[in-house]
Amino acid sequence: MQNPIILVIAEHFEGKLKPVTLELLTCAEKIRQFQKSSIIVTVLGDNVQALAERLAKDHGVNVIAVHNPHLQYYNGEIYKTILTKLVGELQPVFVCVAHTAQGLDFAPAMALRSAAACITGVEGIFQEGGHLCFSRLIFGGKVVTHVVPSTNATILTVQPGLFKPHSKGQASPGKVEMRDMPLQPKQTRSMGIKTVQTPSGSLAEAKIVVTAGRGIGKKENLDLIYRLAEIFPKAAVGGSRPVCDMGWLEYRQQVGVTGATVNPELYLACGVSGAVQHLSGMRGAGFVVAINTDPNAAIFNLADVCVTEDLTTFIPALIEAYKKKRQASD
Ligand SMILES: Cc1cc2nc3c(=O)[nH]c(=O)nc-3n(C[C@H](O)[C@H](O)[C@H](O)COP(=O)(O)OP(=O)(O)OC[C@H]3O[C@@H](n4cnc5c(N)ncnc54)[C@H](O)[C@@H]3O)c2cc1C
């Protein structure tokens, strides 16, 4: 008898895999540790053969690449239809989807059409009482729930940034199966994607995130945050919710339970108190430096380096010290 299948839905853009796809692979491997199964990745799009072949070669997984000429840009209607067909045919026990705007667009509908359970925002996998159990946060990150599915198939939307990206291994290349599914969308057509210009890099892909909290005091002080971010390569600027609510930063820069989840190597929290809703978006950060005037700020419980200073004097001093050091080494 064939092993049960874990199906991973690749997320990609402009011919490149989104980093979360490799995290989904790690998540699928974690499930496989508890339940004997085979992993298949599916890549949907217009001309995705090269991407599928690279994925199969680099990560040793079998890939089903589905070509559809109407998927030059993501289209939820086509995704839902194709994926429901694939789930019907492959009968996977688990389907791993990214907990992103795109994943959340198609996963619940796909679960409904396939009579599968849908567990969203998965953060952890473990075994409890002989059952495979999935953890997710609720009540704005204050409570962790453990969910055990009771259906034959379960769709999981997996939080980005919480599983390590799958690394390129020595495994022999997987097989690629090409399929043509030229169905047309009936209700919606995707006309294009406009990339929004940001003064700093993308939060999801940043190695360093510099975050502004309400403690920056006024919008003009954001300049300090951007200047600090500029001294690092691959840095992005994030904000706490009040800073975004006040319109000082855009909502896509918000870090936290209702914003982005980030997992940079370095997280610089400037004037952030450390509310649980904020922490839940940056718990995956490798090293945390917090600057706060209040020595009892909750962010200090999590920070690796705690700077009890006024950010308006500390950040300019830090930038100045960096510049001097740089000049000395040039
Ligand atoms: C359902 C729900 C969802 C939420 N989702 C999110 C979310 O996704 N992300 C999020 O961030 N929040 C979220 N919140 C809001 C969250 O509860 C907090 O209110 C928010 O994170 C606080 O933001 P803050 O730390 O910037 O501001 P504050 O809590 O006001 O903290 C400001 C900090 O700056 C310090 N400070 C002041 N002046 C200076 C100075 N000159 N130099 C240095 N430090 C200074 C202060 O000591 C203080 O600790 C959510 C809340 C709810 C109820």
XYZ file of C-alpha atoms and ligand atoms in Angstrom:
383
model
C 0.000 0.000 0.000
C 1.184 3.533 -0.838
C 2.211 5.896 1.949
C -0.299 8.608 2.807
C 0.563 11.909 1.129
C 1.385 15.294 2.605
C 0.765 17.918 -0.058
C 2.692 21.196 0.130
C 1.380 24.158 -1.856
C 4.313 26.261 -3.050
C 4.008 30.023 -2.894
C 6.045 31.871 -5.502
C 6.375 35.227 -7.216
C 8.152 36.288 -10.392
C 9.762 32.890 -10.926
C 11.119 32.582 -7.395
C 9.870 30.579 -4.446
C 8.740 32.653 -1.478
C 10.864 31.761 1.588
C 7.741 30.422 3.322
C 7.573 27.534 0.823
C 10.780 26.083 2.279
C 9.330 26.472 5.784
C 6.275 24.488 4.640
C 8.634 21.715 3.522
C 10.184 21.588 7.001
C 6.696 21.530 8.519
C 5.744 18.606 6.243
C 8.919 16.756 7.279
C 8.035 17.306 10.926
C 4.616 15.711 10.338
C 6.376 12.849 8.563
C 8.414 12.173 11.712
C 5.175 11.278 13.488
C 3.289 9.684 10.622
C 4.834 7.650 7.819
C 4.012 9.569 4.640
C 5.349 10.892 1.323
C 5.713 14.567 0.562
C 4.574 16.020 -2.752
C 4.905 19.712 -3.565
C 2.627 21.357 -6.067
C 3.478 24.536 -7.955
C 0.633 26.260 -9.784
C 1.240 28.965 -12.348
C 1.895 30.035 -15.902
C 5.076 28.259 -17.107
C 6.310 26.939 -13.786
C 8.319 24.012 -15.137
C 11.745 25.581 -14.493
C 10.769 26.508 -10.939
C 9.407 23.015 -10.292
C 12.572 21.402 -11.643
C 14.779 23.584 -9.456
C 12.717 22.725 -6.396
C 12.846 18.974 -7.140
C 16.602 19.129 -7.780
C 17.581 21.289 -4.800
C 15.304 19.717 -2.199
C 14.893 16.125 -3.412
C 11.087 16.267 -3.426
C 8.551 15.107 -5.995
C 6.751 18.023 -7.588
C 3.517 18.323 -9.531
C 3.724 21.466 -11.675
C 0.376 22.672 -12.947
C 0.448 25.023 -15.912
C -2.472 27.362 -16.427
C -2.154 30.364 -18.790
C -4.493 32.422 -16.589
C -2.131 32.117 -13.625
C 0.354 34.699 -14.767
C -0.877 36.422 -11.599
C -2.407 34.650 -8.599
C -6.113 33.931 -9.070
C -7.986 32.508 -6.082
C -10.782 31.019 -8.171
C -8.397 28.938 -10.298
C -6.315 27.928 -7.269
C -9.393 26.687 -5.418
C -10.644 24.682 -8.406
C -7.300 23.093 -9.309
C -6.334 22.334 -5.715
C -9.719 20.789 -4.918
C -9.236 18.484 -7.928
C -5.718 17.572 -6.792
C -6.866 16.866 -3.244
C -9.700 14.685 -4.605
C -7.228 12.704 -6.691
C -4.257 12.407 -4.290
C -6.308 12.113 -1.080
C -3.574 13.706 1.065
C -3.801 13.378 4.841
C -2.376 16.873 5.275
C -2.081 19.881 3.004
C 0.434 22.548 4.079
C -0.398 26.065 2.966
C 1.302 29.336 3.957
C -0.641 31.471 6.441
C -0.365 34.466 4.119
C -2.906 36.650 2.336
C -2.739 34.199 -0.584
C -2.964 31.022 1.507
C -5.838 32.400 3.547
C -7.633 33.274 0.327
C -7.887 29.690 -0.918
C -7.319 27.323 2.033
C -10.723 27.579 3.797
C -12.702 27.214 0.535
C -10.534 24.298 -0.514
C -11.141 22.629 2.874
C -14.893 23.113 2.580
C -15.012 21.688 -0.952
C -12.870 18.704 0.057
C -14.737 18.022 3.330
C -11.414 18.519 5.105
C -10.650 20.184 8.428
C -8.889 23.534 8.249
C -6.511 24.531 11.045
C -5.238 28.065 10.541
C -2.183 29.822 11.953
C -0.337 26.623 12.931
C 2.742 27.388 15.035
C 3.799 23.973 16.320
C 3.365 20.230 15.834
C 3.653 17.557 18.493
C 2.149 14.273 19.604
C -0.243 14.051 22.543
C -2.060 10.942 23.690
C -1.228 9.175 20.427
C -2.706 12.023 18.361
C -0.955 14.459 16.088
C -1.628 17.844 17.602
C -1.252 21.367 16.190
C -0.788 24.510 18.277
C -2.113 27.938 17.332
C -2.534 31.218 19.162
C -5.924 32.717 19.954
C -7.243 35.801 21.811
C -4.658 38.105 20.284
C -1.798 35.810 21.173
C -2.677 35.421 24.856
C -3.770 31.764 24.732
C -2.331 28.740 22.915
C -4.805 26.100 21.730
C -3.959 22.520 20.818
C -6.060 21.167 17.965
C -6.422 17.525 16.883
C -8.142 17.019 13.526
C -10.756 14.284 13.254
C -11.157 14.198 9.463
C -9.314 12.096 6.886
C -7.777 15.198 5.340
C -6.652 18.389 7.073
C -5.616 21.686 5.521
C -3.039 23.510 7.655
C -2.164 27.159 7.188
C 1.291 27.509 8.693
C 2.570 30.757 10.258
C 5.563 32.097 8.338
C 8.785 32.459 10.281
C 8.281 29.656 12.796
C 9.718 26.642 10.981
C 13.318 26.680 9.751
C 13.579 26.932 5.956
C 14.325 23.510 4.426
C 17.963 23.429 3.386
C 19.320 22.137 0.109
C 20.378 18.569 0.799
C 22.415 15.822 -0.785
C 19.272 13.852 -1.622
C 18.797 12.698 -5.196
C 16.512 14.962 -7.243
C 12.778 14.365 -7.013
C 10.547 13.753 -10.025
C 8.611 16.507 -11.750
C 5.219 15.771 -13.242
C 3.918 18.440 -15.601
C 0.188 18.934 -15.984
C -1.817 21.269 -18.170
C -5.055 22.451 -16.607
C -6.197 25.279 -18.868
C -9.515 26.032 -17.137
C -10.680 29.632 -17.342
C -11.788 31.765 -14.424
C -15.523 32.481 -14.547
C -15.918 35.093 -11.829
C -12.630 36.934 -11.504
C -9.661 37.826 -13.650
C -6.315 38.885 -12.191
C -5.125 41.926 -14.109
C -1.672 42.397 -12.582
C 0.329 42.988 -9.458
C 1.789 46.349 -8.539
C 4.790 46.320 -6.272
C 4.509 49.005 -3.636
C 7.653 51.070 -3.235
C 8.841 51.135 0.370
C 11.608 53.292 1.791
C 13.079 50.111 3.316
C 13.140 46.431 2.358
C 10.435 43.775 2.767
C 9.763 42.758 6.370
C 9.321 39.076 5.556
C 12.709 38.786 3.893
C 14.713 41.202 6.066
C 17.692 39.906 8.025
C 17.443 42.921 10.331
C 14.233 44.616 11.436
C 14.256 48.003 13.150
C 10.888 48.632 14.762
C 9.381 51.906 15.876
C 7.019 51.847 18.851
C 4.871 54.637 20.277
C 7.930 55.653 22.286
C 9.302 57.434 19.202
C 6.992 60.239 20.320
C 6.363 61.958 16.996
C 6.345 61.080 13.312
C 9.469 63.149 12.609
C 11.467 60.761 14.823
C 10.866 57.999 12.272
C 13.807 59.528 10.471
C 16.011 58.162 13.291
C 14.582 54.686 12.765
C 15.210 54.805 8.996
C 18.731 56.141 9.538
C 19.425 53.307 11.962
C 18.050 50.742 9.481
C 20.262 52.194 6.745
C 23.469 51.187 8.493
C 22.579 47.506 8.072
C 22.351 45.568 4.817
C 19.020 43.777 4.182
C 17.197 45.778 6.854
C 13.531 46.738 6.964
C 11.547 49.113 9.162
C 8.577 47.787 11.122
C 6.156 49.377 13.530
C 3.944 48.549 16.473
C 0.204 48.877 16.018
C -0.219 52.386 17.499
C 2.440 53.713 15.125
C 0.530 52.223 12.179
C -2.863 53.298 13.577
C -1.588 56.870 13.737
C -0.639 56.609 10.071
C 3.072 57.145 10.759
C 3.866 53.810 9.116
C 1.781 51.687 6.770
C -0.189 48.693 7.994
C 1.944 46.313 5.985
C 4.831 47.416 8.232
C 2.996 46.384 11.416
C 4.603 43.572 13.370
C 2.410 41.425 15.586
C -0.585 39.195 15.830
C -2.631 41.372 13.477
C 0.394 42.324 11.396
C 3.414 40.544 10.001
C 5.331 37.699 11.613
C 9.060 38.285 11.230
C 12.092 36.127 11.983
C 15.146 38.288 11.331
C 18.600 37.566 12.690
C 18.480 40.895 14.561
C 15.411 42.762 15.861
C 15.851 46.293 17.188
C 12.780 47.374 19.163
C 12.823 51.147 19.674
C 10.257 52.527 22.107
C 8.196 49.322 22.057
C 6.660 48.235 25.393
C 6.472 44.527 24.522
C 2.722 43.822 24.551
C 1.907 40.158 23.962
C 0.237 41.013 20.642
C 3.470 42.586 19.430
C 5.718 39.820 20.774
C 3.769 37.153 18.945
C 4.951 38.666 15.648
C 8.664 38.750 16.479
C 9.263 35.759 18.741
C 11.199 34.062 15.945
C 13.886 36.798 15.912
C 17.403 35.486 16.501
C 18.762 38.327 18.649
C 16.731 41.156 20.169
C 17.968 44.595 21.208
C 15.406 46.784 22.973
C 15.718 50.519 23.655
C 13.249 51.781 26.233
C 13.266 54.440 28.960
C 11.261 52.203 31.298
C 13.516 49.608 33.018
C 10.419 47.494 33.722
C 9.213 47.378 30.108
C 8.013 43.871 29.198
C 10.159 43.826 26.042
C 13.219 43.550 28.316
C 12.062 40.078 29.440
C 12.659 38.843 25.927
C 15.542 41.076 24.810
C 19.135 39.841 24.626
C 20.437 43.392 25.059
C 18.410 45.898 27.119
C 19.209 49.586 26.633
C 17.492 51.755 29.245
C 17.861 55.060 27.417
C 15.876 57.712 25.610
C 15.885 56.604 21.980
C 16.134 60.187 20.714
C 19.590 60.489 22.257
C 20.707 56.863 22.079
C 20.026 56.209 18.372
C 21.943 59.295 17.071
C 24.842 58.337 19.391
C 24.771 54.758 18.066
C 24.748 55.919 14.426
C 27.597 58.354 15.154
C 29.660 55.628 16.867
C 29.058 53.313 13.910
C 30.163 55.987 11.410
C 33.367 56.661 13.368
C 34.190 52.966 13.546
C 33.530 52.604 9.831
C 35.761 55.575 8.966
C 38.531 54.149 11.108
C 38.363 50.786 9.334
C 38.147 52.280 5.751
C -6.716 42.190 19.249
C -5.463 43.026 19.339
C -4.518 42.897 18.354
C -3.350 43.661 18.431
N -2.399 43.490 17.462
C -1.219 44.143 17.570
C -0.164 43.929 16.618
O -0.285 43.170 15.663
N 0.997 44.597 16.804
C 1.200 45.474 17.842
O 2.296 46.047 17.925
N 0.225 45.688 18.739
C -0.984 45.066 18.622
N -1.969 45.317 19.531
C -1.775 46.424 20.472
C -0.948 46.004 21.692
O -1.795 45.489 22.693
C -0.199 47.230 22.280
O -1.141 48.238 22.585
C 0.855 47.816 21.349
O 1.709 46.790 20.888
C 1.672 48.858 22.082
O 2.522 49.481 21.162
P 3.840 50.207 21.650
O 4.694 49.257 22.401
O 4.413 50.895 20.462
O 3.251 51.373 22.584
P 3.231 51.513 24.171
O 2.671 50.327 24.815
O 2.582 52.828 24.435
O 4.780 51.574 24.579
C 5.636 52.638 24.270
C 6.947 52.341 24.972
O 7.892 53.314 24.613
C 8.659 53.642 25.770
N 9.170 54.999 25.564
C 8.493 56.176 25.681
N 9.293 57.188 25.342
C 10.507 56.649 25.041
C 11.739 57.209 24.600
N 11.888 58.520 24.416
N 12.772 56.358 24.358
C 12.646 55.029 24.540
N 11.482 54.453 24.949
C 10.431 55.253 25.174
C 7.708 53.516 26.935
O 8.408 53.261 28.128
C 6.853 52.340 26.499
O 7.348 51.116 27.011
C -3.142 44.578 19.476
C -4.120 44.688 20.459
C -5.270 43.937 20.411
C -6.294 44.083 21.486
